[in-house]
C-alpha cells in the first residue's frame, strides 16, 4: 500500500477514518468523554466559535456540531482529498486545507479548538500547540486526544501545553492506557 507522506497513513487507514465503526467510537466514546469533561468543568460551548483541527473526512466535525451547538465551526485538514470528502457531507462548516503549525487566522479568534488524534501525525507538533494558543481567546478551551507514541508522549504534551500558557483541567482515558483525552484552558 502507498503511504501518504504528509502524515504517514496508508490508503486503507484513510478509509478506516470514515468508517461506520470509527463513527460509532467517535460519537459514543470520544465525544461523550469530551462532553463529560466540559460539563464537569462547568463549560458550555453552545453559541461559541469552535475549530476542528485535522478534521479529516468531517466525521468528527459532524458529531462535534451535534454535541456542542456552536455558532460557528471552522474545520481544516492538511490533506486536500480529506477536505473534499468533508465538503460532501453538507455540514454548515467553513472547511479548508491548512497546516496546524501555521494557520491563516487572526489571533484570539476561537473559543475552542479540538484536535482529536491529530498531533502525533504532525512533525514538530509543539508548534501546533503554540498555534492553538495564538488562536484561542483568554479562557479558550483546547481539547486534545492522543495515543502515547515515541514522537508524541503524554508527558511531552503536558509540558508543551503548560509552556504555551494552558492549564490542564482534566484528563481521562478514552482507551485505557492507550489513548488520553485532555481538557485544557488558556490562561
Coordinates of C-alpha atoms in Angstrom, one line a residue:
X1 CA 0.0 0.0 0.0
X2 CA 1.1 3.5 -0.7
X3 CA 2.0 5.6 2.3
X4 CA 0.7 9.1 2.4
X5 CA 3.9 11.0 3.1
X6 CA 2.4 14.1 4.7
X7 CA 1.0 12.2 7.8
X8 CA 2.2 8.6 7.3
X9 CA -1.2 6.8 6.7
X10 CA -1.9 4.1 4.2
X11 CA -4.9 4.3 1.9
X12 CA -6.7 1.6 4.0
X13 CA -6.1 3.6 7.2
X14 CA -7.5 6.7 5.5
X15 CA -10.7 4.7 4.6
X16 CA -11.0 3.5 8.1
X17 CA -11.1 7.0 9.4
X18 CA -14.5 7.5 7.7
X19 CA -15.9 4.0 8.5
X20 CA -19.0 3.3 10.5
X21 CA -17.1 1.7 13.4
X22 CA -14.9 4.9 13.6
X23 CA -18.0 7.0 13.6
X24 CA -19.6 4.9 16.4
X25 CA -16.5 5.2 18.5
X26 CA -16.2 8.9 18.0
X27 CA -19.8 9.5 18.9
X28 CA -20.2 7.0 21.7
X29 CA -16.8 7.1 23.4
X30 CA -14.6 10.1 22.4
X31 CA -17.1 12.9 22.1
X32 CA -19.0 11.5 25.1
X33 CA -15.9 11.7 27.3
X34 CA -15.1 15.2 26.0
X35 CA -18.6 16.4 26.7
X36 CA -18.4 15.0 30.2
X37 CA -15.1 16.8 30.9
X38 CA -16.6 20.1 29.7
X39 CA -19.7 19.6 31.8
X40 CA -17.7 18.7 34.9
X41 CA -15.7 21.9 34.4
X42 CA -18.9 23.9 34.0
X43 CA -18.0 24.8 30.4
X44 CA -20.6 25.2 27.7
X45 CA -19.5 25.8 24.1
X46 CA -23.0 26.5 22.8
X47 CA -23.0 29.6 20.6
X48 CA -19.2 29.7 20.5
X49 CA -16.6 29.6 17.7
X50 CA -15.1 26.2 17.5
X51 CA -12.3 24.7 15.4
X52 CA -11.9 21.0 14.5
X53 CA -8.2 20.8 13.8
X54 CA -7.2 18.0 11.4
X55 CA -10.9 17.2 10.7
X56 CA -10.2 14.5 8.1
X57 CA -13.4 13.5 6.3
X58 CA -15.5 15.6 8.6
X59 CA -16.9 12.7 10.6
X60 CA -15.8 14.0 14.0
X61 CA -16.8 17.5 12.9
X62 CA -20.4 16.3 12.4
X63 CA -20.5 14.9 15.9
X64 CA -18.9 18.0 17.5
X65 CA -21.6 20.1 15.8
X66 CA -24.4 17.9 17.1
X67 CA -23.0 17.7 20.6
X68 CA -21.8 21.3 21.2
X69 CA -24.1 23.6 19.0
X70 CA -21.5 26.2 18.2
X71 CA -22.5 29.5 16.4
X72 CA -19.6 28.8 14.0
X73 CA -17.5 25.8 13.2
X74 CA -14.2 26.0 11.4
X75 CA -12.5 22.8 10.3
X76 CA -9.4 22.1 8.4
X77 CA -7.1 19.3 7.3
X78 CA -3.7 19.1 5.8
X79 CA -4.9 16.8 3.0
X80 CA -7.0 18.3 0.2
X81 CA -8.7 15.0 -0.5
X82 CA -10.0 14.8 3.0
X83 CA -11.4 18.3 2.8
X84 CA -13.1 17.4 -0.5
X85 CA -14.7 14.4 1.2
X86 CA -15.7 16.6 4.3
X87 CA -17.4 19.1 2.0
X88 CA -19.7 16.3 0.6
X89 CA -21.3 15.9 4.0
X90 CA -23.3 19.1 3.6
X91 CA -22.3 20.4 7.1
X92 CA -22.6 24.1 7.9
X93 CA -18.9 24.4 8.4
X94 CA -16.1 26.5 7.0
X95 CA -13.8 23.7 5.6
X96 CA -10.3 24.5 4.3
X97 CA -6.9 23.0 3.7
X98 CA -4.4 24.0 6.4
X99 CA -1.3 23.2 8.5
X100 CA -1.9 23.3 12.2
X101 CA 1.5 24.7 12.8
X102 CA 0.7 27.9 10.9
X103 CA -2.9 28.9 10.1
X104 CA -4.0 32.0 8.3
X105 CA -6.4 33.1 11.0
X106 CA -6.3 36.1 13.3
X107 CA -5.1 36.0 16.9
X108 CA -7.7 35.2 19.6
X109 CA -10.4 34.2 17.2
X110 CA -11.5 30.9 18.7
X111 CA -13.4 29.9 21.9
X112 CA -12.4 26.2 21.5
X113 CA -10.1 24.0 19.5
X114 CA -10.5 20.3 19.2
X115 CA -7.6 18.2 18.0
X116 CA -8.7 14.5 18.0
X117 CA -5.8 12.1 17.3
X118 CA -4.1 14.7 15.1
X119 CA -0.9 16.0 16.9
X120 CA 1.1 12.8 16.8
X121 CA 0.9 12.9 13.0
X122 CA 2.4 16.4 12.8
X123 CA 6.2 16.9 12.6
X124 CA 7.2 19.5 15.2
X125 CA 3.8 19.1 16.9
X126 CA 4.7 21.5 19.7
X127 CA 4.4 24.3 17.0
X128 CA 0.8 23.2 16.6
X129 CA 0.2 23.6 20.4
X130 CA 1.7 27.1 20.2
X131 CA -0.5 27.9 17.2
X132 CA -3.6 26.8 19.2
X133 CA -2.6 29.1 22.0
X134 CA -2.3 32.0 19.5
X135 CA -5.8 31.4 18.1
X136 CA -7.6 30.9 21.3
X137 CA -9.0 33.7 23.3
X138 CA -8.2 34.0 27.0
X139 CA -10.1 31.3 28.8
X140 CA -10.4 29.4 25.5
X141 CA -10.6 25.6 25.5
X142 CA -8.1 23.2 23.9
X143 CA -9.4 19.6 23.8
X144 CA -6.8 17.0 22.7
X145 CA -7.0 13.3 22.3
X146 CA -3.8 11.4 21.6
X147 CA -2.1 8.0 22.0
X148 CA 1.2 7.5 23.7
X149 CA 3.8 7.2 21.0
X150 CA 7.6 7.7 20.5
X151 CA 7.2 11.0 18.8
X152 CA 4.3 12.1 20.9
X153 CA 4.4 11.4 24.6
X154 CA 1.8 12.4 27.2
X155 CA 4.5 14.0 29.5
X156 CA 5.9 15.9 26.5
X157 CA 2.4 17.1 25.6
X158 CA 1.6 18.2 29.2
X159 CA 4.9 20.2 29.3
X160 CA 4.1 21.8 25.9
X161 CA 0.6 23.0 26.9
X162 CA 1.9 24.4 30.2
X163 CA 4.8 26.2 28.4
X164 CA 2.2 27.8 26.0
X165 CA 0.0 29.2 28.7
X166 CA -2.5 26.5 29.2
X167 CA -3.7 24.8 32.4
X168 CA -4.9 21.2 32.2
X169 CA -8.3 21.0 33.7
X170 CA -9.0 17.3 33.2
X171 CA -7.5 14.1 31.7
X172 CA -9.3 10.9 31.0
X173 CA -8.5 7.7 29.2
X174 CA -10.7 7.2 26.1
X175 CA -9.0 3.8 25.6
X176 CA -7.4 2.6 28.9
X177 CA -3.6 3.1 28.9
X178 CA -3.6 3.7 25.1
X179 CA -5.5 7.0 24.4
X180 CA -5.9 10.0 26.6
X181 CA -8.3 13.0 26.3
X182 CA -7.2 16.3 27.8
X183 CA -9.2 19.4 28.6
X184 CA -7.0 22.5 28.7
X185 CA -7.8 26.2 29.2
X186 CA -5.8 29.1 28.0
X187 CA -4.8 31.3 30.9

